[in-house]
Amino acid sequence: MALECAELVVGDVLRGAALRVQRGEVVALTAPSGAGKSTLLRAVVRLVPLDGGVVRLDGTDVATLDPRVLRRRVGFVAQRPVMLPGTVADNLTYALDEPADLAAALDAAGLDASFADRDATRLSGGEQARVAIARALTRKPEVLLLDEPTSGLDAPLAEAIGRHVRELAAAGLAICLTSHDRAVVTGWADREQRL
């Protein structure tokens, strides 16, 4: 099992939450607003502390991993991606030990190579979402977490991102996404897990 969460407790938001994602699988985590979907994803990458339960990555408790190692192994894309000042290339190579293959990173996100020199803070919401996915993929994670990846995107762009997510899963990546959009859940995910 690539990712397993058992009996997660975070304050009053999560009480006994569970999640399992295998390599090559897309799992849609669904629940009403405020039920803790985003909190669960943030807990996986230790952006919020657990009050109980355990998160395992390939059987290893993530609490025992150095946060930098964890975030290399698990890519996280927030609902509202944050672009760092500078170019798209700067955003894709930030904090990497070795320069990323920009062409491959851009291609992985379905972006043209001409995007490398564009100001990342001036991209459209959809372009920023794709750059955030590309940035998460530059570290070649084992698991990719996507928090509401189509929030605020038009249908054609959402469909393009959906195709890309399916391609990533077919290449062996374990993916968990949150969504309120039934078309995303039924069109992208191998299975739905209610929180």
C-alpha positions as a LaTeX table, in Angstrom:
\begin{tabular}{lrrr}
\hline
Residue & $x$ (\AA) & $y$ (\AA) & $z$ (\AA) \\
\hline
Met1 & 0.00 & 0.00 & 0.00 \\
Ala2 & 1.58 & 3.29 & $-1.06$ \\
Leu3 & $-0.39$ & 5.42 & 1.42 \\
Glu4 & $-2.39$ & 4.34 & 4.43 \\
Cys5 & $-4.05$ & 6.55 & 7.04 \\
Ala6 & $-5.64$ & 4.89 & 10.06 \\
Glu7 & $-7.77$ & 6.38 & 12.83 \\
Leu8 & $-6.62$ & 9.95 & 12.14 \\
Val9 & $-7.64$ & 12.56 & 14.69 \\
Val10 & $-7.03$ & 16.29 & 14.19 \\
Gly11 & $-8.78$ & 18.50 & 16.74 \\
Asp12 & $-12.53$ & 18.45 & 16.25 \\
Val13 & $-12.18$ & 18.24 & 12.46 \\
Leu14 & $-11.11$ & 14.62 & 11.96 \\
Arg15 & $-12.20$ & 11.78 & 14.23 \\
Gly16 & $-11.04$ & 8.32 & 13.22 \\
Ala17 & $-10.52$ & 9.07 & 9.52 \\
Ala18 & $-9.03$ & 6.39 & 7.28 \\
Leu19 & $-7.64$ & 6.30 & 3.75 \\
Arg20 & $-5.78$ & 3.77 & 1.57 \\
Val21 & $-4.26$ & 4.48 & $-1.84$ \\
Gln22 & $-2.34$ & 1.98 & $-3.97$ \\
Arg23 & 0.19 & 2.72 & $-6.71$ \\
Gly24 & $-1.52$ & 3.35 & $-10.02$ \\
Glu25 & $-4.79$ & 4.26 & $-8.32$ \\
Val26 & $-6.75$ & 7.51 & $-8.16$ \\
Val27 & $-8.91$ & 7.81 & $-5.04$ \\
Ala28 & $-11.43$ & 10.63 & $-4.71$ \\
Leu29 & $-11.90$ & 11.64 & $-1.09$ \\
Thr30 & $-15.39$ & 13.10 & $-0.72$ \\
Ala31 & $-17.39$ & 14.62 & 2.12 \\
Pro32 & $-19.46$ & 17.72 & 2.82 \\
Ser33 & $-17.66$ & 21.06 & 3.16 \\
Gly34 & $-15.90$ & 21.38 & 6.49 \\
Ala35 & $-15.68$ & 17.62 & 7.08 \\
Gly36 & $-11.87$ & 17.61 & 7.01 \\
Lys37 & $-10.84$ & 16.51 & 3.50 \\
Ser38 & $-8.20$ & 19.22 & 3.16 \\
Thr39 & $-7.11$ & 18.69 & 6.75 \\
Leu40 & $-6.52$ & 15.00 & 6.06 \\
Leu41 & $-4.31$ & 15.80 & 3.05 \\
Arg42 & $-2.38$ & 18.38 & 5.07 \\
Ala43 & $-1.94$ & 15.86 & 7.89 \\
Val44 & $-0.39$ & 13.36 & 5.47 \\
Val45 & 2.43 & 15.81 & 4.67 \\
Arg46 & 2.61 & 16.99 & 8.30 \\
Leu47 & 1.39 & 20.53 & 7.64 \\
Val48 & $-1.03$ & 20.00 & 10.53 \\
Pro49 & $-0.21$ & 17.86 & 13.57 \\
Leu50 & $-2.09$ & 14.66 & 14.34 \\
Asp51 & $-3.77$ & 14.25 & 17.71 \\
Gly52 & $-4.11$ & 10.54 & 17.06 \\
Gly53 & $-3.78$ & 7.84 & 14.45 \\
Val54 & $-1.01$ & 7.07 & 12.02 \\
Val55 & $-0.06$ & 7.88 & 8.43 \\
Arg56 & 2.09 & 5.27 & 6.69 \\
Leu57 & 4.00 & 5.60 & 3.45 \\
Asp58 & 4.97 & 2.14 & 2.18 \\
Gly59 & 4.50 & 0.86 & 5.72 \\
Thr60 & 6.69 & 3.53 & 7.35 \\
Asp61 & 5.11 & 5.93 & 9.85 \\
Val62 & 5.57 & 9.39 & 8.29 \\
Ala63 & 6.17 & 10.81 & 11.79 \\
Thr64 & 9.57 & 9.08 & 11.68 \\
Leu65 & 10.55 & 10.71 & 8.37 \\
Asp66 & 12.40 & 13.98 & 8.03 \\
Pro67 & 9.82 & 16.49 & 6.68 \\
Arg68 & 11.98 & 17.22 & 3.63 \\
Val69 & 12.19 & 13.52 & 2.80 \\
Leu70 & 8.44 & 13.16 & 3.29 \\
Arg71 & 7.67 & 16.08 & 0.98 \\
Arg72 & 9.93 & 14.61 & $-1.69$ \\
Arg73 & 8.05 & 11.34 & $-1.50$ \\
Val74 & 4.57 & 12.90 & $-1.29$ \\
Gly75 & 3.65 & 15.77 & $-3.60$ \\
Phe76 & 0.92 & 18.10 & $-2.33$ \\
Val77 & $-0.99$ & 20.62 & $-4.45$ \\
Ala78 & $-3.17$ & 23.00 & $-2.44$ \\
Gln79 & $-6.60$ & 24.16 & $-3.59$ \\
Arg80 & $-5.20$ & 27.63 & $-4.23$ \\
Pro81 & $-1.67$ & 27.05 & $-5.51$ \\
Val82 & 0.96 & 29.48 & $-4.29$ \\
Met83 & 3.33 & 30.76 & $-6.92$ \\
Leu84 & 6.73 & 31.91 & $-5.75$ \\
Pro85 & 8.01 & 35.22 & $-7.12$ \\
Gly86 & 9.88 & 34.74 & $-10.38$ \\
Thr87 & 9.44 & 32.66 & $-13.46$ \\
Val88 & 7.76 & 29.33 & $-13.95$ \\
Ala89 & 11.27 & 27.84 & $-14.22$ \\
Asp90 & 12.13 & 29.32 & $-10.81$ \\
Asn91 & 9.00 & 27.74 & $-9.36$ \\
Leu92 & 9.85 & 24.34 & $-10.79$ \\
Thr93 & 13.45 & 24.29 & $-9.59$ \\
Tyr94 & 12.98 & 25.88 & $-6.15$ \\
Ala95 & 14.53 & 23.78 & $-3.36$ \\
Leu96 & 15.70 & 20.98 & $-5.62$ \\
Asp97 & 19.10 & 19.47 & $-4.98$ \\
Glu98 & 19.66 & 19.11 & $-8.73$ \\
Pro99 & 18.21 & 21.22 & $-11.51$ \\
Ala100 & 15.00 & 19.75 & $-12.81$ \\
Asp101 & 14.54 & 18.87 & $-16.43$ \\
Leu102 & 12.29 & 21.84 & $-17.18$ \\
Ala103 & 11.05 & 20.50 & $-20.49$ \\
Ala104 & 10.02 & 17.22 & $-18.85$ \\
Ala105 & 8.38 & 19.00 & $-15.90$ \\
Leu106 & 6.43 & 21.31 & $-18.18$ \\
Asp107 & 5.44 & 18.42 & $-20.41$ \\
Ala108 & 4.31 & 16.42 & $-17.36$ \\
Ala109 & 1.89 & 19.23 & $-16.54$ \\
Gly110 & 0.74 & 19.60 & $-20.13$ \\
Leu111 & 2.40 & 23.02 & $-20.53$ \\
Asp112 & 4.34 & 24.27 & $-23.53$ \\
Ala113 & 8.10 & 24.84 & $-23.07$ \\
Ser114 & 7.52 & 28.56 & $-23.66$ \\
Phe115 & 6.02 & 28.75 & $-20.15$ \\
Ala116 & 9.45 & 28.42 & $-18.50$ \\
Asp117 & 10.25 & 32.14 & $-18.77$ \\
Arg118 & 6.79 & 33.46 & $-17.91$ \\
Asp119 & 6.13 & 35.32 & $-14.65$ \\
Ala120 & 4.48 & 32.68 & $-12.47$ \\
Thr121 & 2.43 & 35.22 & $-10.51$ \\
Arg122 & 0.77 & 36.46 & $-13.71$ \\
Leu123 & $-0.54$ & 33.11 & $-14.92$ \\
Ser124 & $-4.24$ & 32.30 & $-15.03$ \\
Gly125 & $-5.68$ & 30.15 & $-12.26$ \\
Gly126 & $-5.64$ & 27.10 & $-14.51$ \\
Glu127 & $-2.06$ & 27.71 & $-15.58$ \\
Gln128 & $-1.02$ & 28.14 & $-11.94$ \\
Ala129 & $-2.73$ & 24.85 & $-11.06$ \\
Arg130 & $-0.79$ & 23.09 & $-13.79$ \\
Val131 & 2.51 & 24.67 & $-12.69$ \\
Ala132 & 1.77 & 23.58 & $-9.11$ \\
Ile133 & 1.24 & 20.01 & $-10.32$ \\
Ala134 & 4.46 & 20.19 & $-12.36$ \\
Arg135 & 6.32 & 21.53 & $-9.30$ \\
Ala136 & 5.00 & 18.65 & $-7.18$ \\
Leu137 & 6.14 & 16.19 & $-9.86$ \\
Thr138 & 9.71 & 17.53 & $-10.16$ \\
Arg139 & 10.69 & 15.52 & $-7.09$ \\
Lys140 & 9.25 & 12.34 & $-8.62$ \\
Pro141 & 6.94 & 11.59 & $-5.68$ \\
Glu142 & 5.43 & 8.19 & $-4.95$ \\
Val143 & 2.11 & 9.77 & $-3.94$ \\
Leu144 & 0.37 & 12.90 & $-5.25$ \\
Leu145 & $-2.27$ & 14.71 & $-3.17$ \\
Leu146 & $-4.55$ & 17.16 & $-5.00$ \\
Asp147 & $-6.88$ & 19.39 & $-2.98$ \\
Glu148 & $-9.85$ & 20.42 & $-5.16$ \\
Pro149 & $-7.72$ & 20.43 & $-8.35$ \\
Thr150 & $-10.51$ & 21.86 & $-10.55$ \\
Ser151 & $-11.71$ & 24.59 & $-8.20$ \\
Gly152 & $-12.40$ & 27.68 & $-10.29$ \\
Leu153 & $-11.37$ & 26.12 & $-13.60$ \\
Asp154 & $-13.47$ & 26.03 & $-16.75$ \\
Ala155 & $-14.64$ & 22.65 & $-18.04$ \\
Pro156 & $-12.09$ & 22.21 & $-20.88$ \\
Leu157 & $-9.13$ & 22.94 & $-18.58$ \\
Ala158 & $-10.55$ & 20.69 & $-15.86$ \\
Glu159 & $-10.89$ & 17.90 & $-18.42$ \\
Ala160 & $-7.28$ & 18.39 & $-19.54$ \\
Ile161 & $-6.04$ & 18.17 & $-15.95$ \\
Gly162 & $-8.22$ & 15.08 & $-15.46$ \\
Arg163 & $-6.64$ & 13.36 & $-18.46$ \\
His164 & $-3.23$ & 14.22 & $-17.08$ \\
Val165 & $-4.10$ & 12.79 & $-13.65$ \\
Arg166 & $-5.23$ & 9.53 & $-15.25$ \\
Glu167 & $-1.96$ & 9.34 & $-17.25$ \\
Leu168 & 0.07 & 9.85 & $-14.06$ \\
Ala169 & $-1.82$ & 7.05 & $-12.34$ \\
Ala170 & $-1.33$ & 4.78 & $-15.34$ \\
Ala171 & 2.42 & 5.42 & $-14.96$ \\
Gly172 & 2.23 & 4.08 & $-11.38$ \\
Leu173 & 1.67 & 7.16 & $-9.23$ \\
Ala174 & $-0.68$ & 6.82 & $-6.24$ \\
Ile175 & $-3.07$ & 9.79 & $-6.32$ \\
Cys176 & $-5.62$ & 11.06 & $-3.82$ \\
Leu177 & $-7.77$ & 14.06 & $-4.65$ \\
Thr178 & $-10.59$ & 15.89 & $-2.96$ \\
Ser179 & $-13.56$ & 17.19 & $-4.91$ \\
His180 & $-17.18$ & 18.27 & $-4.64$ \\
Asp181 & $-17.55$ & 17.89 & $-8.41$ \\
Arg182 & $-19.29$ & 14.60 & $-9.26$ \\
Ala183 & $-17.87$ & 14.69 & $-12.80$ \\
Val184 & $-14.34$ & 14.75 & $-11.35$ \\
Val185 & $-15.11$ & 11.94 & $-8.92$ \\
Thr186 & $-16.72$ & 9.67 & $-11.52$ \\
Gly187 & $-14.45$ & 10.62 & $-14.43$ \\
Trp188 & $-11.05$ & 10.66 & $-12.75$ \\
Ala189 & $-11.17$ & 8.28 & $-9.82$ \\
Asp190 & $-10.86$ & 4.53 & $-9.71$ \\
Arg191 & $-12.88$ & 4.68 & $-6.54$ \\
Glu192 & $-14.51$ & 7.11 & $-4.17$ \\
Gln193 & $-13.89$ & 7.14 & $-0.45$ \\
Arg194 & $-16.30$ & 9.05 & 1.79 \\
Leu195 & $-14.74$ & 10.71 & 4.79 \\
\hline
\end{tabular}
